[in-house]
Coordinates of C-alpha atoms in Angstrom, one line a residue:
M1088 CA -0.5 6.2 -41.1
D1089 CA 0.8 3.5 -39.2
P1090 CA 1.4 4.6 -35.7
L1091 CA 4.2 2.0 -35.4
R1092 CA 6.1 3.2 -38.3
G1093 CA 5.8 7.2 -38.0
T1094 CA 6.6 9.3 -41.0
A1095 CA 8.5 6.5 -42.8
L1096 CA 5.3 5.6 -44.2
I1097 CA 3.8 8.8 -45.2
P1098 CA 5.4 9.4 -48.9
D1099 CA 3.8 6.2 -50.1
Q1100 CA 0.5 6.5 -48.4
M1101 CA 0.5 9.9 -50.1
A1102 CA 1.4 8.6 -53.3
T1103 CA -0.9 6.0 -53.4
L1104 CA -3.8 8.5 -52.2
A1105 CA -2.2 10.7 -55.1
V1106 CA -2.7 8.0 -57.8
K1107 CA -6.5 7.4 -56.4
T1108 CA -7.3 10.6 -56.9
G1109 CA -6.3 10.6 -60.3
A1110 CA -3.5 13.4 -59.3
A1111 CA -0.9 11.2 -60.7
R1112 CA 0.3 7.7 -62.0
A1113 CA 1.8 5.1 -60.3
D1114 CA 4.9 5.5 -62.4
T1115 CA 5.0 9.0 -61.3
A1116 CA 8.3 10.0 -59.8
P1117 CA 7.7 9.8 -55.7
E1118 CA 9.0 13.9 -55.4
E1119 CA 6.5 14.3 -58.4
T1120 CA 3.8 12.4 -57.1
L1121 CA 3.7 14.6 -53.6
E1122 CA 3.5 18.1 -55.4
A1123 CA 0.9 16.6 -57.6
L1124 CA -1.0 15.3 -54.8
A1125 CA -0.4 18.9 -52.9
E1126 CA -1.8 20.8 -56.2
E1127 CA -4.9 18.6 -56.1
L1128 CA -6.0 19.3 -52.9
R1129 CA -5.5 23.0 -53.4
T1130 CA -8.5 22.9 -55.9
R1131 CA -10.4 20.7 -54.2
G1132 CA -13.2 22.3 -52.1
R1133 CA -13.8 19.7 -49.5
W1134 CA -11.3 16.9 -48.3
L1135 CA -10.1 15.3 -45.1
L1136 CA -6.3 13.9 -44.4
V1137 CA -5.9 12.1 -40.9
F1138 CA -2.3 11.4 -39.5
D1139 CA -2.9 8.9 -36.7
N1140 CA -0.8 8.7 -33.8
A1141 CA 1.7 11.0 -35.0
E1142 CA 4.8 11.7 -33.1
D1143 CA 7.0 14.4 -34.2
P1144 CA 5.3 17.8 -35.6
A1145 CA 8.9 19.0 -37.4
A1146 CA 9.0 15.8 -39.2
L1147 CA 4.7 15.8 -40.2
A1148 CA 5.2 19.4 -41.1
P1149 CA 6.5 18.8 -45.0
Y1150 CA 3.6 16.8 -45.4
L1151 CA 0.8 18.7 -44.5
P1152 CA -1.0 20.5 -47.4
G1153 CA -2.8 23.8 -48.1
G1154 CA -5.9 23.9 -49.4
S1155 CA -9.8 24.9 -48.4
G1156 CA -9.8 21.1 -46.9
H1157 CA -8.9 19.4 -43.4
V1158 CA -6.5 17.9 -41.7
L1159 CA -7.0 16.0 -38.4
I1160 CA -4.2 14.9 -36.6
T1161 CA -4.1 12.5 -33.4
S1162 CA -1.1 12.4 -31.2
R1163 CA 0.1 11.6 -27.6
N1164 CA 2.5 14.6 -27.9
P1165 CA 1.3 18.1 -26.8
A1166 CA 3.5 19.7 -28.6
W1167 CA 1.8 20.8 -31.7
Q1168 CA 0.9 24.7 -31.3
D1169 CA 3.1 25.7 -34.3
V1170 CA 1.4 23.2 -36.3
A1171 CA -2.3 22.5 -35.6
I1172 CA -4.8 23.4 -33.1
A1173 CA -4.8 21.1 -30.3
V1174 CA -8.2 20.1 -28.9
E1175 CA -7.4 17.8 -25.5
V1176 CA -9.1 14.3 -25.8
D1177 CA -9.6 12.9 -22.4
S1178 CA -11.2 9.6 -21.3
F1179 CA -14.9 8.8 -22.2
A1180 CA -17.6 10.6 -20.3
R1181 CA -19.7 7.7 -18.6
T1182 CA -22.2 7.7 -21.0
E1183 CA -20.5 7.0 -23.5
S1184 CA -18.7 4.3 -22.1
T1185 CA -22.1 2.5 -21.7
T1186 CA -22.9 3.2 -25.5
L1187 CA -19.5 1.8 -26.5
L1188 CA -20.2 -1.3 -24.0
T1189 CA -23.8 -2.2 -24.7
A1190 CA -23.3 -1.6 -28.4
R1191 CA -20.3 -4.7 -28.4
V1192 CA -21.8 -6.8 -25.5
P1193 CA -25.5 -6.9 -26.5
G1194 CA -27.4 -7.8 -23.2
L1195 CA -25.2 -6.7 -20.8
A1196 CA -26.5 -5.5 -17.4
E1197 CA -26.2 -1.8 -16.6
H1198 CA -24.6 -2.7 -13.1
D1199 CA -22.1 -4.9 -14.7
A1200 CA -21.3 -2.1 -17.3
D1201 CA -20.7 0.2 -14.4
R1202 CA -18.5 -1.8 -12.5
L1203 CA -16.4 -2.5 -16.0
E1204 CA -16.3 1.5 -16.2
Q1205 CA -15.3 2.7 -12.6
E1206 CA -12.6 -0.6 -13.0
L1207 CA -11.4 1.0 -16.3
E1208 CA -12.1 4.7 -15.5
D1209 CA -13.5 5.0 -18.7
L1210 CA -10.2 4.3 -21.4
P1211 CA -11.6 3.9 -24.5
L1212 CA -9.2 1.2 -25.7
A1213 CA -9.6 -1.0 -22.3
L1214 CA -13.3 -0.2 -23.0
V1215 CA -13.1 -1.8 -26.1
Q1216 CA -10.9 -4.8 -25.5
A1217 CA -13.0 -5.9 -22.7
A1218 CA -15.9 -5.8 -24.9
A1219 CA -14.1 -8.3 -27.0
L1220 CA -13.3 -10.8 -24.2
L1221 CA -16.8 -10.3 -23.0
A1222 CA -18.1 -11.2 -26.6
D1223 CA -15.8 -14.2 -26.7
G1224 CA -17.6 -15.5 -23.1
L1225 CA -16.0 -14.2 -20.3
T1226 CA -18.3 -12.7 -17.9
V1227 CA -17.7 -9.6 -15.9
S1228 CA -16.9 -10.9 -12.8
Q1229 CA -14.2 -13.7 -14.3
Y1230 CA -13.0 -10.5 -16.0
L1231 CA -12.2 -8.1 -13.1
H1232 CA -10.8 -11.1 -11.2
L1233 CA -8.5 -11.7 -14.0
L1234 CA -7.6 -7.9 -14.3
G1235 CA -6.8 -8.1 -10.4
E1236 CA -4.3 -10.9 -10.9
S1237 CA -2.4 -9.8 -13.9
V1238 CA -3.8 -6.0 -15.7
S1239 CA -0.9 -6.3 -18.4
E1240 CA -1.7 -10.0 -19.1
V1241 CA -5.5 -9.0 -19.7
L1242 CA -4.9 -6.0 -21.4
D1243 CA -2.6 -7.6 -24.0
E1244 CA -5.9 -9.7 -25.0
G1245 CA -8.8 -8.5 -27.0
R1246 CA -7.1 -5.8 -29.4
P1247 CA -9.7 -4.5 -31.5
H1248 CA -9.3 -5.0 -35.4
G1249 CA -7.8 -2.5 -37.3
Y1250 CA -5.8 -1.2 -34.5
P1251 CA -2.1 -2.1 -34.0
V1252 CA -1.6 -3.3 -30.7
S1253 CA -3.0 -3.6 -26.9
L1254 CA -3.0 -0.9 -24.4
A1255 CA -0.5 -3.1 -22.7
A1256 CA 1.3 -3.6 -26.0
Q1257 CA 1.2 0.2 -26.4
I1258 CA 2.7 0.9 -22.9
R1259 CA 5.4 -1.8 -23.4
L1260 CA 6.6 0.0 -26.9
S1261 CA 6.5 3.2 -25.1
T1262 CA 8.8 2.0 -22.2
Q1263 CA 11.0 0.5 -24.7
H1264 CA 11.4 3.5 -26.7
M1265 CA 11.8 5.9 -23.7
A1266 CA 14.6 3.2 -22.5
D1267 CA 16.4 3.9 -25.9
T1268 CA 15.8 7.8 -26.2
H1269 CA 15.6 9.0 -22.8
P1270 CA 16.2 7.1 -19.8
T1271 CA 15.2 10.2 -17.6
A1272 CA 11.9 10.6 -19.1
L1273 CA 11.2 6.3 -18.1
A1274 CA 12.9 6.7 -14.4
L1275 CA 10.4 9.4 -14.1
L1276 CA 7.2 7.6 -15.5
R1277 CA 8.2 4.5 -13.6
A1278 CA 8.6 6.6 -10.3
C1279 CA 4.8 8.2 -10.8
A1280 CA 3.8 4.5 -11.2
L1281 CA 4.2 4.2 -8.1
L1282 CA 2.8 7.4 -6.4
A1283 CA -1.1 8.4 -6.5
P1284 CA -3.0 8.7 -9.8
E1285 CA -2.9 12.5 -9.2
P1286 CA -0.8 15.2 -10.9
F1287 CA 2.4 15.1 -9.2
P1288 CA 4.2 18.6 -8.3
L1289 CA 7.6 18.0 -10.1
H1290 CA 7.8 22.0 -10.4
A1291 CA 7.9 21.5 -6.3
C1292 CA 11.1 19.4 -6.5
N1293 CA 13.4 22.0 -5.0
R1294 CA 14.6 20.4 -2.1
R1295 CA 18.4 19.0 -2.3
V1296 CA 18.3 15.3 -2.3
P1297 CA 21.7 13.5 -1.3
D1298 CA 22.9 10.8 -3.8
P1299 CA 19.6 10.7 -6.2
P1300 CA 19.3 8.2 -8.9
P1301 CA 21.5 9.1 -11.8
A1302 CA 18.7 8.9 -14.0
L1303 CA 17.0 11.8 -12.2
V1304 CA 19.8 14.0 -11.5
G1305 CA 19.7 16.3 -14.5
L1306 CA 15.7 16.2 -13.7
L1307 CA 16.1 17.5 -10.4
N1308 CA 19.4 19.8 -11.0
N1309 CA 19.0 21.4 -14.6
P1310 CA 15.7 22.9 -15.8
L1311 CA 16.9 22.5 -19.5
A1312 CA 17.2 18.7 -19.0
A1313 CA 13.8 18.6 -17.3
R1314 CA 12.1 20.1 -19.9
G1315 CA 13.6 17.9 -22.2
A1316 CA 12.3 14.8 -20.0
L1317 CA 8.8 16.3 -19.5
R1318 CA 8.6 16.5 -23.6
A1319 CA 9.7 13.1 -24.0
L1320 CA 7.2 11.7 -21.4
A1321 CA 4.0 13.8 -22.5
R1322 CA 4.9 11.8 -26.5
Q1323 CA 4.1 8.9 -24.7
G1324 CA 0.5 9.4 -23.1
P1325 CA 1.2 10.9 -19.6
R1326 CA -0.3 14.2 -19.0
V1327 CA 2.0 16.9 -18.3
Q1328 CA 0.8 20.1 -17.5
D1329 CA 1.7 23.6 -15.5
G1330 CA 4.5 21.5 -14.2
T1331 CA 2.7 18.4 -12.8
V1332 CA 3.0 14.7 -14.1
Q1333 CA 0.0 12.5 -14.3
L1334 CA -0.6 9.1 -15.1
H1335 CA -4.0 7.3 -15.6
R1336 CA -4.5 4.7 -13.0
L1337 CA -4.9 1.8 -15.3
T1338 CA -1.6 3.1 -17.1
Q1339 CA -0.1 2.8 -13.6
S1340 CA -1.1 -0.5 -13.2
I1341 CA 0.3 -2.0 -16.7
V1342 CA 3.7 0.0 -15.6
R1343 CA 4.1 -1.4 -12.4
D1344 CA 2.9 -5.0 -13.8
Q1345 CA 5.4 -5.1 -16.5
L1346 CA 8.4 -4.1 -14.1
T1347 CA 11.1 -6.8 -13.2
G1348 CA 12.2 -7.1 -9.4
A1349 CA 15.1 -4.8 -10.0
E1350 CA 13.3 -2.4 -12.2
R1351 CA 10.2 -2.3 -9.2
A1352 CA 13.6 -1.2 -6.4
D1353 CA 14.6 1.6 -9.1
A1354 CA 11.4 2.9 -9.2
A1355 CA 11.1 3.1 -5.6
R1356 CA 14.1 4.6 -4.9
A1357 CA 13.1 6.9 -7.8
A1358 CA 9.7 8.2 -6.2
E1359 CA 11.1 8.2 -2.8
T1360 CA 13.5 10.8 -4.2
L1361 CA 10.5 12.6 -5.8
L1362 CA 8.6 12.8 -2.3
T1363 CA 12.0 13.9 -0.4
A1364 CA 12.8 16.8 -3.2
A1365 CA 9.4 18.1 -3.1
Y1366 CA 8.8 17.5 0.7
P1367 CA 8.0 21.1 1.9
G1368 CA 8.9 21.2 5.3
K1369 CA 7.4 20.4 9.0
A1370 CA 4.1 20.3 8.6
D1371 CA 3.3 22.8 11.6
D1372 CA 5.0 25.7 9.7
P1373 CA 2.3 27.5 8.5
T1374 CA 4.6 28.8 5.3
T1375 CA 4.3 25.3 4.1
W1376 CA 0.4 24.7 4.1
P1377 CA -0.1 25.9 0.9
A1378 CA 2.4 23.0 -0.7
W1379 CA 0.9 20.4 1.3
P1380 CA -2.3 19.5 -0.5
D1381 CA -0.8 18.3 -3.8
L1382 CA 1.7 16.2 -2.4
I1383 CA -0.4 14.6 0.3
P1384 CA -2.1 12.0 -2.0
H1385 CA 1.8 10.8 -3.2
L1386 CA 3.2 10.6 0.4
L1387 CA -0.1 8.6 1.6
T1388 CA 0.8 5.8 -1.5
P1389 CA 4.1 4.2 -1.3
E1390 CA 4.5 0.9 0.7
P1391 CA 6.3 1.5 3.7
A1392 CA 8.8 -0.9 2.9
D1393 CA 9.7 1.0 -0.2
L1394 CA 10.6 4.3 1.9
T1395 CA 14.6 3.6 2.5
T1396 CA 15.6 6.9 3.8
G1397 CA 15.3 8.8 6.5
A1398 CA 14.3 11.6 4.5
G1399 CA 11.5 9.7 3.0
R1400 CA 10.1 8.2 6.1
Y1401 CA 10.3 11.3 8.2
A1402 CA 8.0 13.5 5.1
A1403 CA 5.7 9.9 5.1
C1404 CA 5.3 10.9 9.0
E1405 CA 4.7 14.6 8.6
A1406 CA 2.2 13.8 5.9
C1407 CA 0.1 12.4 8.8
W1408 CA 0.7 15.1 11.1
Y1409 CA -0.5 17.4 8.7
L1410 CA -3.8 15.2 8.5
A1411 CA -4.2 15.2 11.7
D1412 CA -3.8 18.4 12.4
R1413 CA -7.0 19.0 10.1
G1414 CA -9.0 16.6 11.3
N1415 CA -8.2 13.7 9.2
V1416 CA -7.5 11.2 12.0
P1417 CA -9.5 8.3 10.1
T1418 CA -6.8 8.5 7.2
A1419 CA -3.8 9.2 9.2
L1420 CA -4.3 6.8 12.0
P1421 CA -4.0 3.4 9.4
R1422 CA -1.1 5.1 7.6
M1423 CA 1.0 5.4 10.9
Q1424 CA 0.2 2.0 11.8
D1425 CA 1.4 0.7 8.7
L1426 CA 4.6 2.6 8.7
H1427 CA 5.3 1.9 12.5
H1428 CA 4.5 -1.9 11.9
T1429 CA 6.7 -2.0 8.9
W1430 CA 9.6 -0.1 10.3
T1431 CA 9.6 -2.2 13.4
L1432 CA 9.9 -5.6 11.4
Q1433 CA 12.5 -3.7 8.9
L1434 CA 14.7 -2.0 11.7
G1435 CA 13.4 -3.1 14.9
P1436 CA 11.5 -1.3 17.7
D1437 CA 14.7 0.8 19.0
H1438 CA 15.6 2.2 15.6
E1439 CA 15.3 5.6 15.7
H1440 CA 13.3 5.9 12.5
T1441 CA 10.9 3.4 14.1
M1442 CA 11.2 5.5 17.1
W1443 CA 9.8 8.5 14.9
A1444 CA 6.7 6.3 13.6
A1445 CA 5.8 5.4 17.0
N1446 CA 5.4 9.5 18.4
Y1447 CA 3.1 10.5 15.5
L1448 CA 1.5 7.1 16.0
A1449 CA 1.0 7.9 19.6
R1450 CA -0.3 11.6 18.6
T1451 CA -2.7 10.2 16.4
Y1452 CA -3.9 7.6 18.8
S1453 CA -4.5 10.3 21.2
D1454 CA -6.7 12.5 18.8
T1455 CA -9.1 9.8 18.8
Q1456 CA -9.3 9.5 22.9
N1457 CA -7.4 6.5 23.1
H1458 CA -5.0 7.3 25.5
A1459 CA -4.0 3.8 26.6
Q1460 CA -2.7 3.1 22.9
A1461 CA -1.1 6.3 23.1
R1462 CA 1.0 5.7 26.1

């Protein structure tokens, strides 16, 4: 089944199958053809029917035949529990990645394969596309350099034979679909692209945020709207599990690369809104400690200039305090230096938020016994 055209193609393709199996003639009426194929499959002992990249369980259900054969459905939508037994398929194991690359690029050195696998995080389609470009003469170093320059452009190339779209095109189509059908899911996707590649605890977004972006209002204030947004997002590939949302690092890079300037500004505002809503409270309050570990990676990730509200800036400073309290000054210190330097340039040295950063930076300097810098 062509994944770009969904269930619209199923009747014609099943009719073709019915003719090839001898269950129906080419001139048989469509509805009779489907019935004939279903009857044929019920009488056969062994068969496999594959629905590739299916989107909607309800739309596919009428076409699932009975009998003793098997049906394989591939989908980015996890909500198939009423129709099928779900088996989650993640990225390749490292050995699988190596096998794929060395089979497609004979003579590829082991250390070069490892460099590719690490950069592409064992994502199968990305590895296949990389192998195609290497087979055309590109070196691994050239490929990795180009990937750093423009990840979306590079991952538009090397589409494998028989696959409808490249990885970058697949993500572009997904974002276009969400823009048309579920703007809240798209806002969440783009916000998460600016956060860490770890699971973001959306279930922890309980703090009231003044004037949130319109696309996130329902997500933060209406559990039913949030559920719908998460379902829509999960259908496009990000992992949604136990109230968290996680994007593959390569997906994040492609989404970021495809943003216009205005879209990136909106995504940064949405990301800061999520961080503010999930902020558990002051880091020296023991009641907040269980919630901090899940949020720390995300508070360390945004560019300091993307934090534009007092609540977002304060939460970023508190994350460094939490780390320093636990002896992780090597992580807290450079982050506080970046925050203080950026806000000094943005706001001036005497702005209240810059002074917050100065206070937290002084504490981290003090923890390194650099008392002169702390003063």
